[in-house]
CSV table of C-alpha atoms and ligand atoms in Angstrom, one decimal:
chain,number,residue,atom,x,y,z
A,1,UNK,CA,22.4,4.9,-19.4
A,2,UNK,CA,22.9,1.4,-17.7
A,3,UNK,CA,22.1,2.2,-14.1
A,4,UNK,CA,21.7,-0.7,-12.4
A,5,UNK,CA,23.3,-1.9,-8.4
A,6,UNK,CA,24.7,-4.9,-6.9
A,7,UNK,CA,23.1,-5.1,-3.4
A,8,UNK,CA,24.5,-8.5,-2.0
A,9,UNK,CA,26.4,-11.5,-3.5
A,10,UNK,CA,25.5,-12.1,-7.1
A,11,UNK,CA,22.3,-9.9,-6.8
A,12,UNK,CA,21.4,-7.0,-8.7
A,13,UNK,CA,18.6,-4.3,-8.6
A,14,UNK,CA,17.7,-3.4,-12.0
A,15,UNK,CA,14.7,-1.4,-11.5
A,16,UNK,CA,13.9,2.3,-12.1
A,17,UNK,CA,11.8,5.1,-10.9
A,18,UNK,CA,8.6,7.2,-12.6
A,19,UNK,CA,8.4,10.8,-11.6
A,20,UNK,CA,5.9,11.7,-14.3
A,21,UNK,CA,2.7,9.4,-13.5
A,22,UNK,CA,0.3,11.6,-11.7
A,23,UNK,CA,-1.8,8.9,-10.4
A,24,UNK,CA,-0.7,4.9,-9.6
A,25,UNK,CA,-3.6,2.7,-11.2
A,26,UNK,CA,-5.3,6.0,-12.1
A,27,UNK,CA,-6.0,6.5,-8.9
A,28,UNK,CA,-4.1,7.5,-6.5
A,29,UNK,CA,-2.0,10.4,-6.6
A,30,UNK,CA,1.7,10.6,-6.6
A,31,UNK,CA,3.2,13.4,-5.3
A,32,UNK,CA,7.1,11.9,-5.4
A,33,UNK,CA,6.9,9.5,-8.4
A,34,UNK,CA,6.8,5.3,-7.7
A,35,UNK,CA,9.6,3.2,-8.2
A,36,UNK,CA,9.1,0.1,-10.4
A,37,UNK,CA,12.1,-2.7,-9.0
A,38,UNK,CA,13.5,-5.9,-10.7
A,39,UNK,CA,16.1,-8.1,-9.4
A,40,UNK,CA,18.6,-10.5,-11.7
A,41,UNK,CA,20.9,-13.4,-9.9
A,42,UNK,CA,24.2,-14.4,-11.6
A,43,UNK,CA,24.9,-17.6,-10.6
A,44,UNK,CA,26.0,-21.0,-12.8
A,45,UNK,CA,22.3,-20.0,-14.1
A,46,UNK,CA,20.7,-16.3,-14.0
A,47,UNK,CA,17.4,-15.6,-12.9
A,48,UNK,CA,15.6,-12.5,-13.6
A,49,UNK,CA,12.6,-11.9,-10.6
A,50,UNK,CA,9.7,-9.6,-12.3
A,51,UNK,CA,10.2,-7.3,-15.1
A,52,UNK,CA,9.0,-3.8,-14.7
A,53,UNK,CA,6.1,-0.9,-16.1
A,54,UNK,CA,6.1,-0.4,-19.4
A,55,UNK,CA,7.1,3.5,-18.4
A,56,UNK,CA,10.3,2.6,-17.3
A,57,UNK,CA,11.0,0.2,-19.9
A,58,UNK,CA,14.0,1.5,-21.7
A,59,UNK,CA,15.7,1.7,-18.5
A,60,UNK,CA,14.9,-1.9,-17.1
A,61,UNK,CA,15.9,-3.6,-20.6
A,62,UNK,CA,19.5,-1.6,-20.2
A,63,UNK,CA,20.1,-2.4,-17.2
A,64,UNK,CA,18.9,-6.4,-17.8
A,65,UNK,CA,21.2,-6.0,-20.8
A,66,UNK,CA,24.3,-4.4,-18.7
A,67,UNK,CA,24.3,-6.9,-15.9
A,68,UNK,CA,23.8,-9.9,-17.9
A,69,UNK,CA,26.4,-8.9,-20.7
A,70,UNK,CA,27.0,-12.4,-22.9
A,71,UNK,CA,25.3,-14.7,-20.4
A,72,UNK,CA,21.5,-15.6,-21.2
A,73,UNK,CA,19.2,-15.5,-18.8
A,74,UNK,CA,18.0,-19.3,-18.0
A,75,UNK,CA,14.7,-18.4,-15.5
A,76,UNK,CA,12.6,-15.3,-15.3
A,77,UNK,CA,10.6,-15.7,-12.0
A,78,UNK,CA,7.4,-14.1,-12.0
A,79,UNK,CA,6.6,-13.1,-8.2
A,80,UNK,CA,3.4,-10.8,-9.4
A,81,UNK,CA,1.3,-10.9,-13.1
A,82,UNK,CA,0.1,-7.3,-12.2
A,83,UNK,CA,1.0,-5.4,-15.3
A,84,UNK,CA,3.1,-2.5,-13.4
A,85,UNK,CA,5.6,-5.5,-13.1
A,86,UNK,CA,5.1,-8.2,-15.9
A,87,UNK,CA,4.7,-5.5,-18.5
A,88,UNK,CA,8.0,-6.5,-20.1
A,89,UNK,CA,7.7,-10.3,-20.0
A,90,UNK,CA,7.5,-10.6,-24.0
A,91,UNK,CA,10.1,-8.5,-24.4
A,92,UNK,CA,12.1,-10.2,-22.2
A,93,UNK,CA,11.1,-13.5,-24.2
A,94,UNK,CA,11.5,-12.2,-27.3
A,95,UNK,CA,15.7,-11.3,-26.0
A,96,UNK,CA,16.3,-14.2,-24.8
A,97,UNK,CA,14.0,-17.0,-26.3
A,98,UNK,CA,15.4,-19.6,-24.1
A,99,UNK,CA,14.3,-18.3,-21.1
A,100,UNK,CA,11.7,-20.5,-18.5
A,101,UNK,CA,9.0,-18.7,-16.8
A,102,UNK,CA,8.8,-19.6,-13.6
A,103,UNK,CA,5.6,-19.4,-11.4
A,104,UNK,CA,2.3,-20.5,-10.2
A,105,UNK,CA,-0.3,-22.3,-11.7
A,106,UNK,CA,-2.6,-19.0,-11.2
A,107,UNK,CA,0.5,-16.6,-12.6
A,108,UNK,CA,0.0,-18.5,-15.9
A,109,UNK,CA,-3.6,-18.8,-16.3
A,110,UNK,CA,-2.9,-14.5,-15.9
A,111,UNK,CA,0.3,-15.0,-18.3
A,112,UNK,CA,-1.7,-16.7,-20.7
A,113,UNK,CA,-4.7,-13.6,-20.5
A,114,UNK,CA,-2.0,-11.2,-20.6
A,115,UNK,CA,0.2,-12.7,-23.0
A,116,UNK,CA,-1.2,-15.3,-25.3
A,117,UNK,CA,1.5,-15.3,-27.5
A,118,UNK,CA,3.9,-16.9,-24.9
A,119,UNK,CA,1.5,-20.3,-24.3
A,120,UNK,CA,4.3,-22.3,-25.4
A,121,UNK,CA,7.1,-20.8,-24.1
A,122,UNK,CA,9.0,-22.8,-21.6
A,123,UNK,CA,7.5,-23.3,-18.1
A,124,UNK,CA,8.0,-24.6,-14.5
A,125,UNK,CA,5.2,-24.5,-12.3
A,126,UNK,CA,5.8,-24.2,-8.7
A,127,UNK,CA,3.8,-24.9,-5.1
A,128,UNK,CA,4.4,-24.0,-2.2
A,129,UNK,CA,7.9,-24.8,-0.9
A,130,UNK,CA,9.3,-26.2,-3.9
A,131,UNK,CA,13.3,-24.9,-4.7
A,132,UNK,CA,15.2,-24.1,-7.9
A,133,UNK,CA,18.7,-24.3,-7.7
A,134,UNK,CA,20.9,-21.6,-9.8
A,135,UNK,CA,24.5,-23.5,-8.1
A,136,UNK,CA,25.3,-21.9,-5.3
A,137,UNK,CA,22.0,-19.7,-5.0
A,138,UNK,CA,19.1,-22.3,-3.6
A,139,UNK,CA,15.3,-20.3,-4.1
A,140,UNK,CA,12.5,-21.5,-2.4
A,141,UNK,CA,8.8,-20.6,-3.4
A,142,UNK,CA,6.5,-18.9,-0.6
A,143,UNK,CA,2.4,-17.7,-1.5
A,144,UNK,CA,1.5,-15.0,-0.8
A,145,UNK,CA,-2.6,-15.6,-2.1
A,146,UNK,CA,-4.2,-12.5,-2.2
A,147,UNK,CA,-1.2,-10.1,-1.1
A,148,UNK,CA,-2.8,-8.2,-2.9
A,149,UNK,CA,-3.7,-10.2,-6.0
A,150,UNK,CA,-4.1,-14.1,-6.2
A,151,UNK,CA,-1.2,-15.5,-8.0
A,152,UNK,CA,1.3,-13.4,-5.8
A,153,UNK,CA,4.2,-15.3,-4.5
A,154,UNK,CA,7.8,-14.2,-2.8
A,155,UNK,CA,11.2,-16.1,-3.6
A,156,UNK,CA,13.2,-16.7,-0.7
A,157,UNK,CA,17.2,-17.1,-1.6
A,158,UNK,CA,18.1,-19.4,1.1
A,159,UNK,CA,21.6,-18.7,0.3
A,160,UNK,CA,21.9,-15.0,1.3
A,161,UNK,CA,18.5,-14.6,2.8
A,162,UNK,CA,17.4,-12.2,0.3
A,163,UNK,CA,13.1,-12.2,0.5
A,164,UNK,CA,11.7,-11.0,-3.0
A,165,UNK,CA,8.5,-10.1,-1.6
A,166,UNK,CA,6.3,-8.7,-4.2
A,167,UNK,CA,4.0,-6.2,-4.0
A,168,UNK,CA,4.5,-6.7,0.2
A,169,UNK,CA,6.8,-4.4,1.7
A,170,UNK,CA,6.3,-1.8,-1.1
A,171,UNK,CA,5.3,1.9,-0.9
A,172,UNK,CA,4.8,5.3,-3.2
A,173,UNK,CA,7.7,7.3,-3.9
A,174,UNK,CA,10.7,7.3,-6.5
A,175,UNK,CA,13.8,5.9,-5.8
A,176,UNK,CA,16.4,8.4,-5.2
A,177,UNK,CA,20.7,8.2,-5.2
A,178,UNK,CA,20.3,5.7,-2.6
A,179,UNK,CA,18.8,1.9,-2.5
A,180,UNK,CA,18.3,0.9,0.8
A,181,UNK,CA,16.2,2.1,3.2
A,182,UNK,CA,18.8,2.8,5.5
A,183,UNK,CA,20.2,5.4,3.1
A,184,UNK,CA,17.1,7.5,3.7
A,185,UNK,CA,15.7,8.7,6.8
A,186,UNK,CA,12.8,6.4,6.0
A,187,UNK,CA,10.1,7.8,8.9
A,188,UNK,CA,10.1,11.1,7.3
A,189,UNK,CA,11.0,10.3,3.8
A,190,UNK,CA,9.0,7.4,3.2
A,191,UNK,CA,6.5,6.3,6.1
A,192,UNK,CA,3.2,8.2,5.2
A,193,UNK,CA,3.5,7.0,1.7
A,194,UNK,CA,4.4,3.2,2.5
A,195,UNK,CA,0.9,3.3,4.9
A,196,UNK,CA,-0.8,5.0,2.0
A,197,UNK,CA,0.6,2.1,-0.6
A,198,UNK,CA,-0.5,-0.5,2.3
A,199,UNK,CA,-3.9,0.6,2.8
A,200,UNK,CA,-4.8,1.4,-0.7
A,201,UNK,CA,-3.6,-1.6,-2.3
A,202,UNK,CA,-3.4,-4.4,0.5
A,203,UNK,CA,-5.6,-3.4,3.2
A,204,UNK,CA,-8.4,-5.1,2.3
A,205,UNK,CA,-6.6,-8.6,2.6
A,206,UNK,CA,-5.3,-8.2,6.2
A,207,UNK,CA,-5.6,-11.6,7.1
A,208,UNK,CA,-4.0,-12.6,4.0
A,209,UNK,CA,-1.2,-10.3,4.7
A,210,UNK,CA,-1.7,-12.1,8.4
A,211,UNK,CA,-1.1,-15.5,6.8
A,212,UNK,CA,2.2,-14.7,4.9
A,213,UNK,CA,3.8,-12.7,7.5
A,214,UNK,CA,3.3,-16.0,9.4
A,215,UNK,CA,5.3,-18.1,7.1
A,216,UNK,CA,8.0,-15.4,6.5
A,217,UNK,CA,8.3,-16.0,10.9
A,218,UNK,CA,10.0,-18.9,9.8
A,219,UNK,CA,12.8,-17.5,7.1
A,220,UNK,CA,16.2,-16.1,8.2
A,221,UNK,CA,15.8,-12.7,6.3
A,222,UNK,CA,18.5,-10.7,6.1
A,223,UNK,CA,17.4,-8.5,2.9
A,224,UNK,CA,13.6,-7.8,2.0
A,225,UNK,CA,13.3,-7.1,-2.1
A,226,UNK,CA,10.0,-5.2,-2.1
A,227,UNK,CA,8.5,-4.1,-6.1
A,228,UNK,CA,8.2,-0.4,-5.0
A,229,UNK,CA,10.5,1.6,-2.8
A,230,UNK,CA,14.0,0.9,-1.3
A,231,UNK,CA,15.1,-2.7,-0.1
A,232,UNK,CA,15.6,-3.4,3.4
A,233,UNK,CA,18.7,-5.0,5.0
A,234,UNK,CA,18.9,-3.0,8.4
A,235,UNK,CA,15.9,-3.1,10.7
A,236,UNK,CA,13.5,-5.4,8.8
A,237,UNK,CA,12.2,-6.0,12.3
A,238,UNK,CA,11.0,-2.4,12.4
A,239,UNK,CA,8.8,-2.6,9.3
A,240,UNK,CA,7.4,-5.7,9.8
A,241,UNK,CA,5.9,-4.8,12.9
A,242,UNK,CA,4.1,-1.9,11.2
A,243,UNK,CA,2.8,-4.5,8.7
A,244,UNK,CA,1.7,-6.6,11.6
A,245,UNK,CA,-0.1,-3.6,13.4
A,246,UNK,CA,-1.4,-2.4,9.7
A,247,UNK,CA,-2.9,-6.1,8.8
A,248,UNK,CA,-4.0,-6.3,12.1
A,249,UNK,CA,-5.8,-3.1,11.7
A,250,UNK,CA,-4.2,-1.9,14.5
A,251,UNK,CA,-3.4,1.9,15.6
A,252,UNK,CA,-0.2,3.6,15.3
A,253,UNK,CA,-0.9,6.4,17.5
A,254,UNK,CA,-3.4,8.1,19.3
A,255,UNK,CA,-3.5,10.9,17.2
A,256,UNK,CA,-7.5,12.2,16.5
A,257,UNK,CA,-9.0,12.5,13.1
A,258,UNK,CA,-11.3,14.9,12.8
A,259,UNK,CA,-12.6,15.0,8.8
A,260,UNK,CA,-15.2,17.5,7.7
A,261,UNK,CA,-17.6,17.9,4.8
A,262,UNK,CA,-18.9,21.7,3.9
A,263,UNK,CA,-20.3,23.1,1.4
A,264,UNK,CA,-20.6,27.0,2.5
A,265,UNK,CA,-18.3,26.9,5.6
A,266,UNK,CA,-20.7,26.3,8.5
A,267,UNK,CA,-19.5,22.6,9.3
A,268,UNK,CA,-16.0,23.3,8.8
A,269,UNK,CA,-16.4,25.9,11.3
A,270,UNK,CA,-18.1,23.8,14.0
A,271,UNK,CA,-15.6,21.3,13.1
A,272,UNK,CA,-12.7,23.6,13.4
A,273,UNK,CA,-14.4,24.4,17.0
A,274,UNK,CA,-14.7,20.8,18.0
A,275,UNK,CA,-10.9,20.1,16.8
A,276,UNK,CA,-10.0,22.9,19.0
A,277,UNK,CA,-12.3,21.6,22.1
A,278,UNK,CA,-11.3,18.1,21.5
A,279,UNK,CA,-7.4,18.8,21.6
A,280,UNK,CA,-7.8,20.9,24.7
A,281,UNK,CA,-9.7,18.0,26.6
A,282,UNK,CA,-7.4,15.3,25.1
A,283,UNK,CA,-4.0,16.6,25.0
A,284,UNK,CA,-3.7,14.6,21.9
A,285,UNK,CA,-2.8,15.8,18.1
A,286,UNK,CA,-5.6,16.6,16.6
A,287,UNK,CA,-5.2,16.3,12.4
A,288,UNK,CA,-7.7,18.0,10.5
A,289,UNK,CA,-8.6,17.4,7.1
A,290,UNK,CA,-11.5,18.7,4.6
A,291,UNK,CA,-12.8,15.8,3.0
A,292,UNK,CA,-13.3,17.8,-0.4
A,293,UNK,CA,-9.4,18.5,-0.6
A,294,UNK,CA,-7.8,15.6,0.2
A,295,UNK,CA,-7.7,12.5,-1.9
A,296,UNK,CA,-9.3,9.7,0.0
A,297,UNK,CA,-6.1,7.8,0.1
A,298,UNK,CA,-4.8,9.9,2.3
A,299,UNK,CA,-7.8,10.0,4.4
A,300,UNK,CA,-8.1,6.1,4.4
A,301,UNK,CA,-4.3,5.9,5.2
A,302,UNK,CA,-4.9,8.3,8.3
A,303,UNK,CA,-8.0,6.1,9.7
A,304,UNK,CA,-4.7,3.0,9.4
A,305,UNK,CA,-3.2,5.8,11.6
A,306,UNK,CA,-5.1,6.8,14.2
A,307,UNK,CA,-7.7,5.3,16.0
A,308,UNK,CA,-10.5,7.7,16.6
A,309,UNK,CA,-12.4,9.6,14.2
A,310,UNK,CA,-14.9,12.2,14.3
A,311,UNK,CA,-16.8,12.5,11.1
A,312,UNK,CA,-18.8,16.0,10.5
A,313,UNK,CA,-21.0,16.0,7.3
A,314,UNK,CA,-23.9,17.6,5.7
A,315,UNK,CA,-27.2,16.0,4.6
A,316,UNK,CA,-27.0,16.1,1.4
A,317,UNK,CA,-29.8,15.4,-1.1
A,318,UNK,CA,-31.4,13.6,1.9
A,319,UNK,CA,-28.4,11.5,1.8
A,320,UNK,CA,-24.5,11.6,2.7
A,321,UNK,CA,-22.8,14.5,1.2
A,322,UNK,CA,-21.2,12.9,-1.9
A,323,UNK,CA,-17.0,13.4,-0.7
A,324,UNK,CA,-17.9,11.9,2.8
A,325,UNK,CA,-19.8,8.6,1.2
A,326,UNK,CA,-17.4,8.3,-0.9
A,327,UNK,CA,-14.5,8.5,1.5
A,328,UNK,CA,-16.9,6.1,3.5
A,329,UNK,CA,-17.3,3.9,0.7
A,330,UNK,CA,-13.2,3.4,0.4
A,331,UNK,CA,-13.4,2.7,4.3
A,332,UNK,CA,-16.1,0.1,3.3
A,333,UNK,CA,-14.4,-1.6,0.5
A,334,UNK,CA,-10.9,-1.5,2.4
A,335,UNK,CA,-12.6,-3.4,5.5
A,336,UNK,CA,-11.8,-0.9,8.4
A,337,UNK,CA,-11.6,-2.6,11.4
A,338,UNK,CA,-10.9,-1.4,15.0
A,339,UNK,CA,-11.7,2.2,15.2
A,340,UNK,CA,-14.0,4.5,17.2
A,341,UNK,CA,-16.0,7.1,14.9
A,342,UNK,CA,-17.9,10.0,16.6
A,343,UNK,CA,-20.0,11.8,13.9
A,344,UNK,CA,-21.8,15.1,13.3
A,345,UNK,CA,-24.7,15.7,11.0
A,346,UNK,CA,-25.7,19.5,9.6
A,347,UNK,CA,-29.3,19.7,8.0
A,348,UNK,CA,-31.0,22.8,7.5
A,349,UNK,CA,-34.4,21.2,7.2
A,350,UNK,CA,-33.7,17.4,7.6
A,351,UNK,CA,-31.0,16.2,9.0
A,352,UNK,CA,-29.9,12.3,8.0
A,353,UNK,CA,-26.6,11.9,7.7
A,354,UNK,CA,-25.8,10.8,11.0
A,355,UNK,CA,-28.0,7.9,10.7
A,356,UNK,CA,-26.9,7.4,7.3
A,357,UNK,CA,-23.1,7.3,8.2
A,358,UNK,CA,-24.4,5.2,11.2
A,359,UNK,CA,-25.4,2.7,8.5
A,360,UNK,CA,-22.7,2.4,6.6
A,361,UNK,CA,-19.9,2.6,9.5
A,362,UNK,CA,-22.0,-0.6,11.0
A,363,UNK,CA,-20.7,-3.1,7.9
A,364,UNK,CA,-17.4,-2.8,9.3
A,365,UNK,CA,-15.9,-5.0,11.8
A,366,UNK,CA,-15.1,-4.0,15.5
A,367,UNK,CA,-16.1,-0.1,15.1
A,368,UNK,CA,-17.9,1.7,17.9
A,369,UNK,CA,-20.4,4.7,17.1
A,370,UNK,CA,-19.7,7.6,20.1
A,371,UNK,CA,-22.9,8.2,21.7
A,372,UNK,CA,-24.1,11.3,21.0
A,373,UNK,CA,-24.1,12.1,17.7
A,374,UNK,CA,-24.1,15.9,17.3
A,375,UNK,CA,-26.4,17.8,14.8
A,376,UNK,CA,-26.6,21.1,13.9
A,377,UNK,CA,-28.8,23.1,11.8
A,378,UNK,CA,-27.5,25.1,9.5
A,379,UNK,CA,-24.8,26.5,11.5
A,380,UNK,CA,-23.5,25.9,15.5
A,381,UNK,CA,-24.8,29.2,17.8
A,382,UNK,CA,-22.9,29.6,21.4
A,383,UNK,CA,-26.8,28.2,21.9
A,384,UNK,CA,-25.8,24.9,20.9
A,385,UNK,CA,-22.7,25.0,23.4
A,386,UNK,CA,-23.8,22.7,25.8
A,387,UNK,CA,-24.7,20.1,22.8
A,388,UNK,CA,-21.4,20.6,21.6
A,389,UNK,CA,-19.5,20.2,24.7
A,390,UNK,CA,-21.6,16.9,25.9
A,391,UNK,CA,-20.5,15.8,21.9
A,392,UNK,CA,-16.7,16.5,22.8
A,393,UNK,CA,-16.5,14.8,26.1
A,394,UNK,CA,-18.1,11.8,24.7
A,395,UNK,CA,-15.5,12.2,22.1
A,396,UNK,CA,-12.6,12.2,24.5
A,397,UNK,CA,-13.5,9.5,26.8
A,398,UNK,CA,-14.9,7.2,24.1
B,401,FEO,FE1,2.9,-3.1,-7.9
B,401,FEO,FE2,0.2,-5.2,-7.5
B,401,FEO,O1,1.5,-4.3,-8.5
């Protein structure tokens, strides 16, 4: 059933949602479905801006088909080559064989891995700043390098201010009745999932995200077109500063992570006891999380959260036990910056994984270690209470 929406003058959303994927890229779980969006303008000429995953296919194609009717579509501008979006691009060729591609010179060295079959379909490479006219619709070309993958672009219609913005803006979670942000209550509804998307699949490029959110400074936005997740025309302002402070791997809030590894229950209880100690001391949330239960995307999207984080972890085969490194790992590879870690080691007989943790926490930019780290053998005894108390008050005033 054509189910498509006109969202300002002459613009459509075409997209739809997935509720079946369990995990986006194989990865990362999905608790409330993705939504895969597309975007057509019907002007003098028609321009189609991404196609969609091949899991919603059936639904993109009838709504491309529904809003264009008779017309043909004249461009197809390619804002991202990742294949959750350009999935349909032959298809969409092979509809309407008149169509020109429009992107980068990177989008079609991609284009041409991804679909070699279309090396001689029509083609206009754009730069930086170049415009394509439609009639009354004026589009102007913006990179985005490395937001998240290098050929990414946004198209900026000058003419209703309408910012297609790629993979930028995006987040987890299907698309419900409603299309615009403002139709949810977007804090509860879609917040945690939008840091999760940001720090999963764009963190590591802060100060590429940095770069872009520069030049957008300079465009009159009055709608943001995201690839996932509702569009925006009511307090853009308000999520653009949370990707400011998330690209500047800034805190949120001063909530306290405290993120335990255990194998038989003894960490997890003298992390339990140091949560406990930590939020009487503070006054702060505390948020508590076993790192063998929760997928490190969540984790990862918490340390984009909060600030401090007290680690407590086994030794484990004289090394990091295996969830913790690698949760650690993710924090590695997504270049956490900005953050205080306190850490606990347990070793019955050797003890290592402070240091170890120690080592890897020190690749990454601007992070302070809390001095002392706390180790326990085997299990924390009211013996140990003085240990555990110097560990929390470090923890507090760090
Ligand atoms: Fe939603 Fe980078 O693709």
């Amino acid at each position: 059933m054509i189910n498509f929406k006109k969202i300002t003058d002459e613009t459509y959303w075409i997209g739809g949602s997935d509720r079946r994927l369990s995990r986006f890229e194989n990865i990362f779980p999905l608790e409330h479905g993705v939504s895969y969006n597309s975007y057509v303008i019907e002007d003098e000429k028609t321009a189609l801006f991404d196609t969609a995953d091949i899991s919603i296919s059936d639904q993109f194609l009838e709504n491309l088909k529904g809003v264009l009717g008779d017309k043909k579509l004249d461009y197809l501008v390619i804002n991202h080559m990742e294949p959750d979006h350009c999935s349909q691009i032959a298809t969409v060729v092979a509809l309407y064989p008149d169509v020109t591609l429009v992107g980068n010179a990177k989008t079609f060295t991609f284009l041409s891995q991804f679909f070699p079959e279309l090396n001689d379909q029509n083609k206009v490479t754009v730069c930086e700043g170049d415009k394509l006219e439609l009639g009354k619709h004026t589009l102007t070309f913006v990179m985005a390098p490395m937001v998240h993958w290098p050929e990414a672009m946004f198209t900026f219609d000058e003419t209703t201010g309408t910012l297609f913005s790629a993979d930028a803006f995006g987040t987890f979670g299907a698309i419900d009745a409603g299309i615009f942000a403002d139709e949810y209550d977007f804090e509860k509804t879609f917040l945690d999932e939008a840091r999760r998307y940001y720090a999963n699949i764009v963190g590591k490029y802060g100060m590429q995200v940095q770069a872009v959110l520069k030049k957008a400074a300079g465009l009159d936005i009055k709608m943001l077109c995201p690839l996932h997740g509702p569009v925006w025309r009511e307090n853009i302002g308000w999520f653009i500063d949370k990707y400011q402070k998330w690209s500047t791997y800034t805190p949120e809030d001063d909530d306290i992570l405290v993120i335990y590894g255990s194998l038989y229950g003894h960490t997890e209880s003298a992390a339990q006891k140091a949560a406990a100690l930590i939020r009487e001391k503070s006054g702060k949330k505390v948020c508590v999380y076993d790192v063998s239960q929760t997928h490190a995307s969540y984790l990862t999207s918490e340390v984009w959260r909060c600030g401090k984080i007290v680690l407590f972890c086994p030794t484990y085969n004289n090394g990091i036990y295996i969830p913790m490194e690698d949760f650690l790992s993710d924090c590695v590879a997504l270049t956490v910056q900005n953050r205080t870690f306190a850490l606990a080691q347990n070793g019955t007989w050797a003890p290592a994984s402070g240091k170890l943790m120690t080592e890897k926490l020190q690749c990454l930019k601007n992070v302070t270690i809390v001095d002392p780290v706390l180790t326990i053998k085997s299990a924390l005894h009211e013996t140990d209470e003085q240990e555990l108390l110097a560990f929390v008050n470090a923890v507090v005033e760090a």
